[in-house]
Amino acid sequence: MKSRFMLAAAVFGLSLISQFVSAADEKELPQTLFKNVNIFNGTEDRLFENHQVLVEGNLIRAISAGEIETRDGATVIEGDGRTLMPGFIENHAHLMLPGPTLPAMEANSTWEDLAIHGTRMAEMYLMQGFTTVRDAGGANAGLRRAIDAGTIVGPRFYPSAAFLSTRGGHADFANFTSPPGAPSNFSRLNMAQEVDNVADMNKFARNNFRMGATQLKYMQSGGVVSAFDPWQLLAGSREEIEAAVGVAESYGSYVMAHSYRKLAIMNALNAGVRSIEHGFMFDCEIAELMNEKGAYITTNLTAFDPGLLDIPAVRDVPSSYRKAVSASAAFKDYIPNMKKCPVKRGYHTDCVGSVGACSKQIAYEKYLNGDFFGNYAALVAMTSVGGEIAAMSGDFMNPYPDGKLGVVEKGAYADLLLIDGNPLEDLSVIGTSDKWFDGPPRPESPETIRIIMKDGKFYKNTL
Ligand SMILES: [Zn+2]
């Protein structure tokens, strides 16, 4: 045995030695037993009452309606009929975009500003109950390295690295007078790259994976509050989008595309994009193509807020106000269409701004999910669907490949919340707010979330 071990170590290097050591240590993994909990498992519209769940190391080892044996020294949590559920998954955040506006960030953000903001955002997300966050542009792998090393506190993190955007597209953050291709603050930091042909796409998409992206983010439509781009924009040729998909697939991963218009969404899906972001002109024909392609949609429901036109960033900027009026009219069928032809939809906040403002937006986005689609659909969007989306990063790029995310089942990662009350009946117990930016400041962590566990470790326990 010894000689085989030495040979293997010599051939494969030191990483294999540590795997051998951890395999030998396996019996010593710490255990946590949750007793008498009602489980929402992330997929079914019911609670499994009075169950026990054993966590060993960072995985769920056993789930049972009967007793589960533990070793001496196991941590025992008396659940007293509280709800045990998967940690929330955010599918569309921007942890490295502090706001207040895109030009201000381009002109005045240093790497220190961005790192400090990202650190505080990561901690806020975890304390709001999010154990996984997919970043939709602007963050490279540094934040994840710091979180996973335990240097800072935060969720599991799936960054997209630089936004890939055409000149004048939705992630062209360069100054108004900046010539095409000129380096910007954000391009130097690999937060946004200007991509205008297939060669650019190959170069910057590959560079994103080099910088630690787990998937790619392409800006295929324009936006409402941004400077140069009509929301109706069809950015990028079929060849360019296919090039992004090709690079992503060569890493075993996928592309998420910011797509508003129906034609943009159809083009993206036909080019192989697996995750439609926003997707505001969603309809039943799109649903059919999505199901055929195994694609997902994530949508910021705050876009359907009745007060959208009163937001200062919209109301006070004539061009944005005009865009918002036409967008609201064009997007009005999203919710009825999603009810008529449901597809796999993930939770999506899309906040750019201060930690306090984003905490409010998260609580409101949670509320809108329940208000528009019901508590069960909201909870599925926030848990198991998010886990499926995270897993699309594939066997080579997924930083967390050892278990499922977003479910309470044997072998899944132990990313768990213990909650006062039943969120299937009352969504407010997960920390919702029916007000957006004009609501009161949010608590650092919702009181009804009594335990936050990520990767088998406690980050909050008020029992
Ligand atoms: Zn976004």
Tab-separated table of C-alpha atoms and ligand atoms in Angstrom:
chain	number	residue	atom	x	y	z
A	1	MET	CA	0.000	0.000	0.000
A	2	LYS	CA	2.757	2.350	0.979
A	3	SER	CA	4.630	1.935	-2.284
A	4	ARG	CA	1.459	2.463	-4.332
A	5	PHE	CA	0.772	5.629	-2.349
A	6	MET	CA	4.313	6.924	-2.917
A	7	LEU	CA	4.119	6.137	-6.614
A	8	ALA	CA	0.777	7.897	-6.940
A	9	ALA	CA	2.074	10.904	-5.029
A	10	ALA	CA	5.136	11.050	-7.247
A	11	VAL	CA	3.028	10.893	-10.390
A	12	PHE	CA	0.173	13.205	-9.456
A	13	GLY	CA	1.887	15.556	-7.054
A	14	LEU	CA	1.011	16.876	-3.662
A	15	SER	CA	-2.709	17.430	-4.172
A	16	LEU	CA	-3.213	13.689	-4.226
A	17	ILE	CA	-1.417	13.286	-0.903
A	18	SER	CA	-3.881	15.639	0.755
A	19	GLN	CA	-6.754	13.636	-0.730
A	20	PHE	CA	-5.332	10.440	0.772
A	21	VAL	CA	-4.980	12.134	4.148
A	22	SER	CA	-8.520	13.487	4.091
A	23	ALA	CA	-9.868	10.055	3.127
A	24	ALA	CA	-8.096	8.586	6.160
A	25	ASP	CA	-9.576	11.320	8.371
A	26	GLU	CA	-13.110	10.786	7.127
A	27	LYS	CA	-14.372	9.109	10.301
A	28	GLU	CA	-13.460	12.189	12.301
A	29	LEU	CA	-15.680	14.643	10.402
A	30	PRO	CA	-17.754	16.756	12.806
A	31	GLN	CA	-21.454	15.943	13.018
A	32	THR	CA	-24.507	18.130	13.542
A	33	LEU	CA	-27.901	16.548	14.163
A	34	PHE	CA	-31.040	18.606	13.563
A	35	LYS	CA	-33.838	16.995	15.620
A	36	ASN	CA	-37.594	17.462	15.193
A	37	VAL	CA	-37.520	19.721	12.136
A	38	ASN	CA	-40.134	20.099	9.393
A	39	ILE	CA	-38.253	19.893	6.103
A	40	PHE	CA	-38.930	21.934	2.986
A	41	ASN	CA	-36.688	20.042	0.594
A	42	GLY	CA	-36.539	22.671	-2.183
A	43	THR	CA	-38.581	20.708	-4.711
A	44	GLU	CA	-41.900	19.571	-3.174
A	45	ASP	CA	-44.892	21.664	-2.125
A	46	ARG	CA	-45.061	20.199	1.390
A	47	LEU	CA	-43.171	19.886	4.655
A	48	PHE	CA	-41.809	16.547	5.908
A	49	GLU	CA	-42.805	16.843	9.547
A	50	ASN	CA	-40.831	15.827	12.610
A	51	HIS	CA	-37.713	14.602	10.806
A	52	GLN	CA	-34.072	14.352	11.829
A	53	VAL	CA	-31.225	15.476	9.557
A	54	LEU	CA	-27.603	14.528	10.113
A	55	VAL	CA	-24.846	16.738	8.728
A	56	GLU	CA	-21.370	15.245	8.593
A	57	GLY	CA	-18.537	17.486	7.507
A	58	ASN	CA	-19.988	19.702	4.804
A	59	LEU	CA	-22.620	17.279	3.460
A	60	ILE	CA	-26.046	16.010	4.481
A	61	ARG	CA	-25.374	12.424	5.535
A	62	ALA	CA	-28.829	11.152	6.562
A	63	ILE	CA	-32.490	12.206	6.682
A	64	SER	CA	-35.012	10.151	8.617
A	65	ALA	CA	-38.399	10.211	10.314
A	66	GLY	CA	-36.856	7.929	12.943
A	67	GLU	CA	-33.836	8.239	15.220
A	68	ILE	CA	-30.377	8.773	13.692
A	69	GLU	CA	-27.300	7.541	15.545
A	70	THR	CA	-24.528	10.053	16.139
A	71	ARG	CA	-21.058	9.847	17.605
A	72	ASP	CA	-20.144	11.332	20.984
A	73	GLY	CA	-19.456	15.015	20.622
A	74	ALA	CA	-21.994	15.637	17.854
A	75	THR	CA	-23.711	19.029	17.954
A	76	VAL	CA	-27.448	18.526	18.522
A	77	ILE	CA	-29.963	21.177	17.479
A	78	GLU	CA	-33.464	20.822	18.929
A	79	GLY	CA	-35.584	22.096	16.062
A	80	ASP	CA	-38.894	22.143	18.012
A	81	GLY	CA	-40.919	21.926	14.811
A	82	ARG	CA	-39.169	24.765	12.996
A	83	THR	CA	-38.662	24.582	9.223
A	84	LEU	CA	-35.349	23.316	7.897
A	85	MET	CA	-34.805	24.357	4.303
A	86	PRO	CA	-32.017	24.883	1.756
A	87	GLY	CA	-30.099	28.163	1.903
A	88	PHE	CA	-31.269	30.655	-0.703
A	89	ILE	CA	-29.545	30.971	-4.069
A	90	GLU	CA	-29.175	34.332	-5.802
A	91	ASN	CA	-28.783	33.850	-9.553
A	92	HIS	CA	-28.074	37.419	-10.559
A	93	ALA	CA	-26.115	39.790	-8.338
A	94	HIS	CA	-23.310	42.289	-8.884
A	95	LEU	CA	-21.210	42.155	-5.736
A	96	MET	CA	-18.523	44.418	-7.197
A	97	LEU	CA	-20.739	47.267	-8.460
A	98	PRO	CA	-21.152	49.802	-5.657
A	99	GLY	CA	-23.052	52.427	-7.681
A	100	PRO	CA	-24.435	55.004	-7.516
A	101	THR	CA	-24.204	55.267	-11.325
A	102	LEU	CA	-22.260	53.456	-14.032
A	103	PRO	CA	-20.257	56.556	-15.087
A	104	ALA	CA	-19.391	57.297	-11.454
A	105	MET	CA	-18.096	53.759	-10.958
A	106	GLU	CA	-16.033	53.909	-14.149
A	107	ALA	CA	-14.575	57.293	-13.265
A	108	ASN	CA	-13.958	56.944	-9.548
A	109	SER	CA	-13.748	53.330	-8.379
A	110	THR	CA	-10.367	52.074	-7.297
A	111	TRP	CA	-9.722	48.428	-6.644
A	112	GLU	CA	-9.857	49.150	-2.902
A	113	ASP	CA	-13.365	50.624	-3.192
A	114	LEU	CA	-14.517	47.592	-5.141
A	115	ALA	CA	-12.901	45.056	-2.833
A	116	ILE	CA	-14.364	46.674	0.270
A	117	HIS	CA	-17.811	46.802	-1.307
A	118	GLY	CA	-17.600	43.186	-2.483
A	119	THR	CA	-16.536	42.028	0.975
A	120	ARG	CA	-19.452	43.779	2.673
A	121	MET	CA	-21.945	42.612	0.021
A	122	ALA	CA	-20.785	39.009	0.430
A	123	GLU	CA	-21.352	39.117	4.193
A	124	MET	CA	-24.742	40.826	3.793
A	125	TYR	CA	-25.914	38.168	1.338
A	126	LEU	CA	-24.964	35.301	3.626
A	127	MET	CA	-26.638	36.916	6.647
A	128	GLN	CA	-29.833	37.415	4.603
A	129	GLY	CA	-29.845	33.633	4.169
A	130	PHE	CA	-28.144	33.283	0.770
A	131	THR	CA	-25.611	30.475	0.852
A	132	THR	CA	-24.875	30.716	-2.898
A	133	VAL	CA	-24.602	33.725	-5.205
A	134	ARG	CA	-24.034	33.787	-8.946
A	135	ASP	CA	-22.465	37.066	-9.986
A	136	ALA	CA	-23.762	38.395	-13.301
A	137	GLY	CA	-20.780	40.510	-14.243
A	138	GLY	CA	-17.960	42.554	-12.735
A	139	ALA	CA	-16.451	40.111	-10.230
A	140	ASN	CA	-13.440	37.879	-10.865
A	141	ALA	CA	-12.245	35.010	-8.663
A	142	GLY	CA	-10.564	36.998	-5.880
A	143	LEU	CA	-13.715	37.329	-3.813
A	144	ARG	CA	-14.401	33.612	-4.036
A	145	ARG	CA	-10.853	32.730	-3.037
A	146	ALA	CA	-11.164	34.917	0.070
A	147	ILE	CA	-14.584	33.466	0.983
A	148	ASP	CA	-13.578	29.855	0.419
A	149	ALA	CA	-10.344	30.328	2.357
A	150	GLY	CA	-12.353	31.682	5.309
A	151	THR	CA	-10.605	35.064	5.134
A	152	ILE	CA	-13.964	36.833	4.742
A	153	VAL	CA	-17.548	35.711	5.323
A	154	GLY	CA	-19.794	35.121	2.337
A	155	PRO	CA	-21.804	32.691	0.234
A	156	ARG	CA	-20.523	30.188	-2.302
A	157	PHE	CA	-19.696	32.338	-5.268
A	158	TYR	CA	-20.038	31.834	-9.025
A	159	PRO	CA	-18.479	34.855	-10.778
A	160	SER	CA	-18.848	35.682	-14.481
A	161	ALA	CA	-15.720	37.924	-14.540
A	162	ALA	CA	-15.951	40.740	-17.111
A	163	PHE	CA	-19.255	41.568	-18.751
A	164	LEU	CA	-18.861	40.891	-22.472
A	165	SER	CA	-20.514	43.783	-24.300
A	166	THR	CA	-20.428	45.410	-27.713
A	167	ARG	CA	-19.348	49.015	-28.187
A	168	GLY	CA	-22.314	51.062	-26.999
A	169	GLY	CA	-23.904	47.965	-25.468
A	170	HIS	CA	-25.286	47.561	-21.978
A	171	ALA	CA	-21.898	47.079	-20.310
A	172	ASP	CA	-20.030	49.776	-22.236
A	173	PHE	CA	-19.122	51.764	-19.123
A	174	ALA	CA	-16.464	53.854	-20.905
A	175	ASN	CA	-16.639	57.636	-20.795
A	176	PHE	CA	-18.652	59.407	-23.490
A	177	THR	CA	-15.503	60.661	-25.244
A	178	SER	CA	-13.610	57.375	-25.058
A	179	PRO	CA	-12.534	56.090	-28.531
A	180	PRO	CA	-13.464	52.510	-29.550
A	181	GLY	CA	-11.290	49.920	-27.875
A	182	ALA	CA	-9.587	52.400	-25.539
A	183	PRO	CA	-8.786	50.928	-22.131
A	184	SER	CA	-11.240	51.896	-19.419
A	185	ASN	CA	-11.011	51.600	-15.662
A	186	PHE	CA	-13.302	48.585	-15.853
A	187	SER	CA	-11.430	46.912	-18.715
A	188	ARG	CA	-8.127	47.215	-16.812
A	189	LEU	CA	-9.777	45.493	-13.825
A	190	ASN	CA	-11.418	42.895	-16.126
A	191	MET	CA	-14.848	43.999	-14.947
A	192	ALA	CA	-16.210	44.804	-18.433
A	193	GLN	CA	-14.707	44.209	-21.876
A	194	GLU	CA	-15.659	45.692	-25.226
A	195	VAL	CA	-16.200	42.831	-27.659
A	196	ASP	CA	-16.874	43.671	-31.295
A	197	ASN	CA	-16.110	40.552	-33.326
A	198	VAL	CA	-15.510	36.830	-33.027
A	199	ALA	CA	-11.788	37.269	-32.325
A	200	ASP	CA	-12.523	39.647	-29.416
A	201	MET	CA	-15.076	37.210	-28.098
A	202	ASN	CA	-12.635	34.320	-28.122
A	203	LYS	CA	-9.935	36.431	-26.478
A	204	PHE	CA	-11.996	37.962	-23.681
A	205	ALA	CA	-14.177	34.902	-23.035
A	206	ARG	CA	-11.061	32.782	-22.560
A	207	ASN	CA	-9.524	35.491	-20.411
A	208	ASN	CA	-12.620	35.418	-18.198
A	209	PHE	CA	-12.152	31.720	-17.481
A	210	ARG	CA	-8.485	32.454	-16.837
A	211	MET	CA	-9.613	35.042	-14.265
A	212	GLY	CA	-11.806	32.513	-12.482
A	213	ALA	CA	-15.205	32.851	-14.164
A	214	THR	CA	-17.486	29.857	-13.729
A	215	GLN	CA	-19.702	30.939	-16.668
A	216	LEU	CA	-19.832	33.820	-19.160
A	217	LYS	CA	-22.130	36.848	-19.219
A	218	TYR	CA	-22.999	38.392	-22.580
A	219	MET	CA	-24.929	41.639	-22.945
A	220	GLN	CA	-27.235	40.949	-25.842
A	221	SER	CA	-29.873	43.643	-25.263
A	222	GLY	CA	-29.658	47.208	-24.040
A	223	GLY	CA	-31.137	48.647	-20.866
A	224	VAL	CA	-33.215	51.397	-19.352
A	225	VAL	CA	-30.958	53.429	-17.044
A	226	SER	CA	-27.754	52.981	-19.095
A	227	ALA	CA	-26.447	55.706	-21.393
A	228	PHE	CA	-25.879	54.492	-24.943
A	229	ASP	CA	-28.194	51.555	-25.517
A	230	PRO	CA	-31.888	51.315	-26.394
A	231	TRP	CA	-33.410	48.372	-24.525
A	232	GLN	CA	-34.497	46.988	-27.912
A	233	LEU	CA	-30.850	46.677	-29.085
A	234	LEU	CA	-29.839	43.393	-30.721
A	235	ALA	CA	-26.157	43.419	-29.796
A	236	GLY	CA	-23.741	41.011	-31.406
A	237	SER	CA	-24.046	38.769	-34.416
A	238	ARG	CA	-25.097	35.143	-34.334
A	239	GLU	CA	-21.414	34.257	-34.912
A	240	GLU	CA	-20.290	36.301	-31.915
A	241	ILE	CA	-22.842	34.740	-29.558
A	242	GLU	CA	-21.966	31.289	-30.883
A	243	ALA	CA	-18.290	32.078	-30.260
A	244	ALA	CA	-19.073	32.846	-26.600
A	245	VAL	CA	-21.035	29.595	-26.347
A	246	GLY	CA	-18.157	27.732	-28.003
A	247	VAL	CA	-15.588	29.034	-25.519
A	248	ALA	CA	-17.903	28.308	-22.583
A	249	GLU	CA	-18.551	24.771	-23.815
A	250	SER	CA	-14.836	24.154	-24.264
A	251	TYR	CA	-14.650	24.678	-20.482
A	252	GLY	CA	-17.712	22.502	-19.897
A	253	SER	CA	-19.700	25.574	-18.907
A	254	TYR	CA	-22.379	27.864	-20.362
A	255	VAL	CA	-23.374	31.424	-21.278
A	256	MET	CA	-25.895	33.624	-19.526
A	257	ALA	CA	-27.266	36.386	-21.751
A	258	HIS	CA	-28.866	39.688	-20.816
A	259	SER	CA	-31.792	39.545	-23.271
A	260	TYR	CA	-34.954	41.659	-23.274
A	261	ARG	CA	-36.567	41.479	-26.694
A	262	LYS	CA	-38.252	38.364	-27.998
A	263	LEU	CA	-35.912	38.239	-30.986
A	264	ALA	CA	-32.893	38.638	-28.691
A	265	ILE	CA	-34.121	35.785	-26.487
A	266	MET	CA	-34.806	33.493	-29.464
A	267	ASN	CA	-31.398	34.333	-30.995
A	268	ALA	CA	-29.654	33.583	-27.713
A	269	LEU	CA	-31.403	30.249	-27.258
A	270	ASN	CA	-30.733	29.226	-30.851
A	271	ALA	CA	-27.047	30.084	-30.419
A	272	GLY	CA	-26.831	27.775	-27.379
A	273	VAL	CA	-27.250	30.209	-24.455
A	274	ARG	CA	-28.547	28.287	-21.427
A	275	SER	CA	-29.542	31.081	-19.039
A	276	ILE	CA	-31.752	33.979	-20.172
A	277	GLU	CA	-31.369	37.008	-17.906
A	278	HIS	CA	-34.366	39.341	-17.512
A	279	GLY	CA	-36.159	37.863	-20.540
A	280	PHE	CA	-38.896	40.457	-20.203
A	281	MET	CA	-40.675	39.645	-23.470
A	282	PHE	CA	-41.052	36.010	-22.444
A	283	ASP	CA	-43.997	34.215	-24.072
A	284	CYS	CA	-45.211	30.690	-24.761
A	285	GLU	CA	-43.179	30.306	-27.961
A	286	ILE	CA	-40.035	31.157	-26.002
A	287	ALA	CA	-41.125	28.695	-23.302
A	288	GLU	CA	-41.302	25.934	-25.885
A	289	LEU	CA	-37.802	26.663	-27.192
A	290	MET	CA	-36.425	26.946	-23.643
A	291	ASN	CA	-37.809	23.556	-22.704
A	292	GLU	CA	-36.423	22.031	-25.894
A	293	LYS	CA	-32.956	23.476	-25.133
A	294	GLY	CA	-32.994	22.794	-21.375
A	295	ALA	CA	-32.589	26.499	-20.681
A	296	TYR	CA	-33.425	28.611	-17.615
A	297	ILE	CA	-34.703	32.141	-17.094
A	298	THR	CA	-33.991	34.489	-14.212
A	299	THR	CA	-35.878	37.768	-13.951
A	300	ASN	CA	-35.713	40.762	-11.620
A	301	LEU	CA	-39.376	41.178	-10.728
A	302	THR	CA	-38.754	44.698	-9.444
A	303	ALA	CA	-38.953	45.645	-13.137
A	304	PHE	CA	-42.721	45.158	-12.773
A	305	ASP	CA	-42.991	47.385	-9.726
A	306	PRO	CA	-45.858	49.826	-10.271
A	307	GLY	CA	-43.662	52.663	-8.955
A	308	LEU	CA	-40.841	52.011	-11.434
A	309	LEU	CA	-41.328	55.319	-13.238
A	310	ASP	CA	-40.927	57.210	-9.926
A	311	ILE	CA	-37.436	55.910	-9.200
A	312	PRO	CA	-35.078	58.916	-9.308
A	313	ALA	CA	-32.645	57.206	-11.734
A	314	VAL	CA	-35.575	56.835	-14.154
A	315	ARG	CA	-37.765	59.859	-13.374
A	316	ASP	CA	-34.971	62.447	-13.439
A	317	VAL	CA	-33.261	61.349	-16.672
A	318	PRO	CA	-35.462	62.119	-19.719
A	319	SER	CA	-33.904	59.456	-21.986
A	320	SER	CA	-34.255	56.787	-19.291
A	321	TYR	CA	-37.814	57.840	-18.523
A	322	ARG	CA	-38.751	57.495	-22.190
A	323	LYS	CA	-37.113	54.070	-22.349
A	324	ALA	CA	-38.882	52.977	-19.159
A	325	VAL	CA	-42.299	53.950	-20.511
A	326	SER	CA	-41.847	51.895	-23.687
A	327	ALA	CA	-40.288	49.003	-21.780
A	328	SER	CA	-43.147	48.838	-19.259
A	329	ALA	CA	-45.631	48.636	-22.122
A	330	ALA	CA	-43.647	45.947	-23.940
A	331	PHE	CA	-43.059	43.817	-20.811
A	332	LYS	CA	-46.619	43.803	-19.485
A	333	ASP	CA	-47.368	40.194	-20.484
A	334	TYR	CA	-44.361	38.616	-18.752
A	335	ILE	CA	-46.197	37.580	-15.592
A	336	PRO	CA	-49.370	36.236	-17.261
A	337	ASN	CA	-47.200	34.399	-19.813
A	338	MET	CA	-45.025	32.893	-17.073
A	339	LYS	CA	-48.178	31.623	-15.359
A	340	LYS	CA	-49.593	30.268	-18.619
A	341	CYS	CA	-46.386	28.579	-19.854
A	342	PRO	CA	-44.114	28.155	-16.823
A	343	VAL	CA	-40.435	27.367	-17.313
A	344	LYS	CA	-37.585	26.885	-14.852
A	345	ARG	CA	-37.177	30.326	-13.329
A	346	GLY	CA	-34.467	31.334	-10.874
A	347	TYR	CA	-34.420	34.112	-8.281
A	348	HIS	CA	-32.719	37.340	-9.447
A	349	THR	CA	-32.204	40.655	-7.602
A	350	ASP	CA	-29.751	42.546	-9.877
A	351	CYS	CA	-28.919	45.282	-7.390
A	352	VAL	CA	-26.225	47.814	-8.216
A	353	GLY	CA	-25.669	50.095	-5.251
A	354	SER	CA	-24.960	50.341	-1.546
A	355	VAL	CA	-25.155	47.369	0.796
A	356	GLY	CA	-28.144	48.897	2.611
A	357	ALA	CA	-30.031	49.571	-0.628
A	358	CYS	CA	-29.333	46.058	-1.935
A	359	SER	CA	-30.495	44.484	1.324
A	360	LYS	CA	-33.822	46.307	0.879
A	361	GLN	CA	-34.061	45.262	-2.760
A	362	ILE	CA	-33.454	41.609	-1.844
A	363	ALA	CA	-36.282	41.674	0.729
A	364	TYR	CA	-38.615	43.276	-1.833
A	365	GLU	CA	-37.615	40.847	-4.587
A	366	LYS	CA	-38.366	37.943	-2.207
A	367	TYR	CA	-41.773	39.496	-1.532
A	368	LEU	CA	-42.582	40.014	-5.253
A	369	ASN	CA	-41.733	36.388	-6.009
A	370	GLY	CA	-44.420	35.256	-3.575
A	371	ASP	CA	-46.868	37.988	-4.547
A	372	PHE	CA	-46.696	37.236	-8.298
A	373	PHE	CA	-46.221	33.470	-8.304
A	374	GLY	CA	-47.162	32.139	-4.846
A	375	ASN	CA	-44.976	31.007	-1.971
A	376	TYR	CA	-44.092	27.565	-3.309
A	377	ALA	CA	-42.949	28.837	-6.732
A	378	ALA	CA	-40.983	31.589	-4.974
A	379	LEU	CA	-39.214	29.082	-2.738
A	380	VAL	CA	-38.403	26.733	-5.629
A	381	ALA	CA	-36.942	29.676	-7.593
A	382	MET	CA	-34.812	30.564	-4.561
A	383	THR	CA	-33.541	27.041	-3.920
A	384	SER	CA	-33.560	23.998	-6.216
A	385	VAL	CA	-33.735	25.863	-9.539
A	386	GLY	CA	-30.774	27.982	-8.434
A	387	GLY	CA	-28.909	24.779	-7.630
A	388	GLU	CA	-29.542	23.427	-11.124
A	389	ILE	CA	-28.315	26.689	-12.658
A	390	ALA	CA	-25.136	26.622	-10.545
A	391	ALA	CA	-24.466	23.044	-11.643
A	392	MET	CA	-24.473	24.104	-15.329
A	393	SER	CA	-20.959	25.482	-14.712
A	394	GLY	CA	-19.989	21.851	-15.256
A	395	ASP	CA	-17.567	19.305	-13.898
A	396	PHE	CA	-14.398	21.280	-14.607
A	397	MET	CA	-15.345	24.836	-13.626
A	398	ASN	CA	-17.830	24.265	-10.789
A	399	PRO	CA	-15.911	25.199	-7.624
A	400	TYR	CA	-18.341	23.151	-5.495
A	401	PRO	CA	-18.724	19.809	-7.289
A	402	ASP	CA	-19.125	17.452	-4.307
A	403	GLY	CA	-22.871	17.759	-3.695
A	404	LYS	CA	-26.089	19.327	-4.932
A	405	LEU	CA	-27.038	22.873	-4.001
A	406	GLY	CA	-30.520	24.160	-3.215
A	407	VAL	CA	-32.030	20.938	-1.874
A	408	VAL	CA	-32.290	19.077	1.403
A	409	GLU	CA	-31.405	15.557	0.385
A	410	LYS	CA	-28.825	12.938	1.260
A	411	GLY	CA	-25.441	13.792	-0.230
A	412	ALA	CA	-26.297	17.473	-0.840
A	413	TYR	CA	-24.139	20.241	0.569
A	414	ALA	CA	-25.113	21.212	4.107
A	415	ASP	CA	-26.272	24.740	3.213
A	416	LEU	CA	-29.275	25.052	5.507
A	417	LEU	CA	-31.612	27.537	7.164
A	418	LEU	CA	-33.690	26.860	10.272
A	419	ILE	CA	-36.723	29.108	10.285
A	420	ASP	CA	-39.468	30.064	12.741
A	421	GLY	CA	-42.746	29.254	10.992
A	422	ASN	CA	-43.696	27.717	7.654
A	423	PRO	CA	-42.603	29.721	4.594
A	424	LEU	CA	-44.992	27.765	2.347
A	425	GLU	CA	-47.838	29.401	4.300
A	426	ASP	CA	-46.239	32.707	5.235
A	427	LEU	CA	-43.347	33.941	3.124
A	428	SER	CA	-42.593	36.812	5.512
A	429	VAL	CA	-40.701	34.360	7.757
A	430	ILE	CA	-37.843	34.341	5.221
A	431	GLY	CA	-37.401	38.119	5.523
A	432	THR	CA	-39.582	39.815	2.915
A	433	SER	CA	-40.595	43.451	2.631
A	434	ASP	CA	-43.494	44.879	0.640
A	435	LYS	CA	-41.536	48.104	0.176
A	436	TRP	CA	-38.503	48.734	-2.018
A	437	PHE	CA	-36.029	51.599	-1.601
A	438	ASP	CA	-38.474	53.689	0.447
A	439	GLY	CA	-38.820	50.938	3.083
A	440	PRO	CA	-37.096	51.019	6.484
A	441	PRO	CA	-33.492	49.763	6.793
A	442	ARG	CA	-33.311	45.968	6.900
A	443	PRO	CA	-31.997	44.043	9.896
A	444	GLU	CA	-28.514	42.616	9.471
A	445	SER	CA	-30.243	39.220	9.379
A	446	PRO	CA	-33.977	38.385	9.544
A	447	GLU	CA	-34.869	37.404	13.132
A	448	THR	CA	-37.005	34.465	12.011
A	449	ILE	CA	-33.980	32.858	10.345
A	450	ARG	CA	-32.551	31.256	13.478
A	451	ILE	CA	-29.732	29.235	11.939
A	452	ILE	CA	-27.648	29.857	8.842
A	453	MET	CA	-25.341	26.972	7.978
A	454	LYS	CA	-23.068	26.926	4.945
A	455	ASP	CA	-20.787	24.038	4.059
A	456	GLY	CA	-21.645	22.422	7.393
A	457	LYS	CA	-20.532	25.459	9.428
A	458	PHE	CA	-22.712	27.764	11.512
A	459	TYR	CA	-22.706	31.438	10.504
A	460	LYS	CA	-25.728	32.283	12.683
A	461	ASN	CA	-27.362	30.413	15.537
A	462	THR	CA	-29.782	32.241	17.802
A	463	LEU	CA	-31.312	29.129	19.375
B	1	ZN	ZN	-27.438	42.559	-13.963
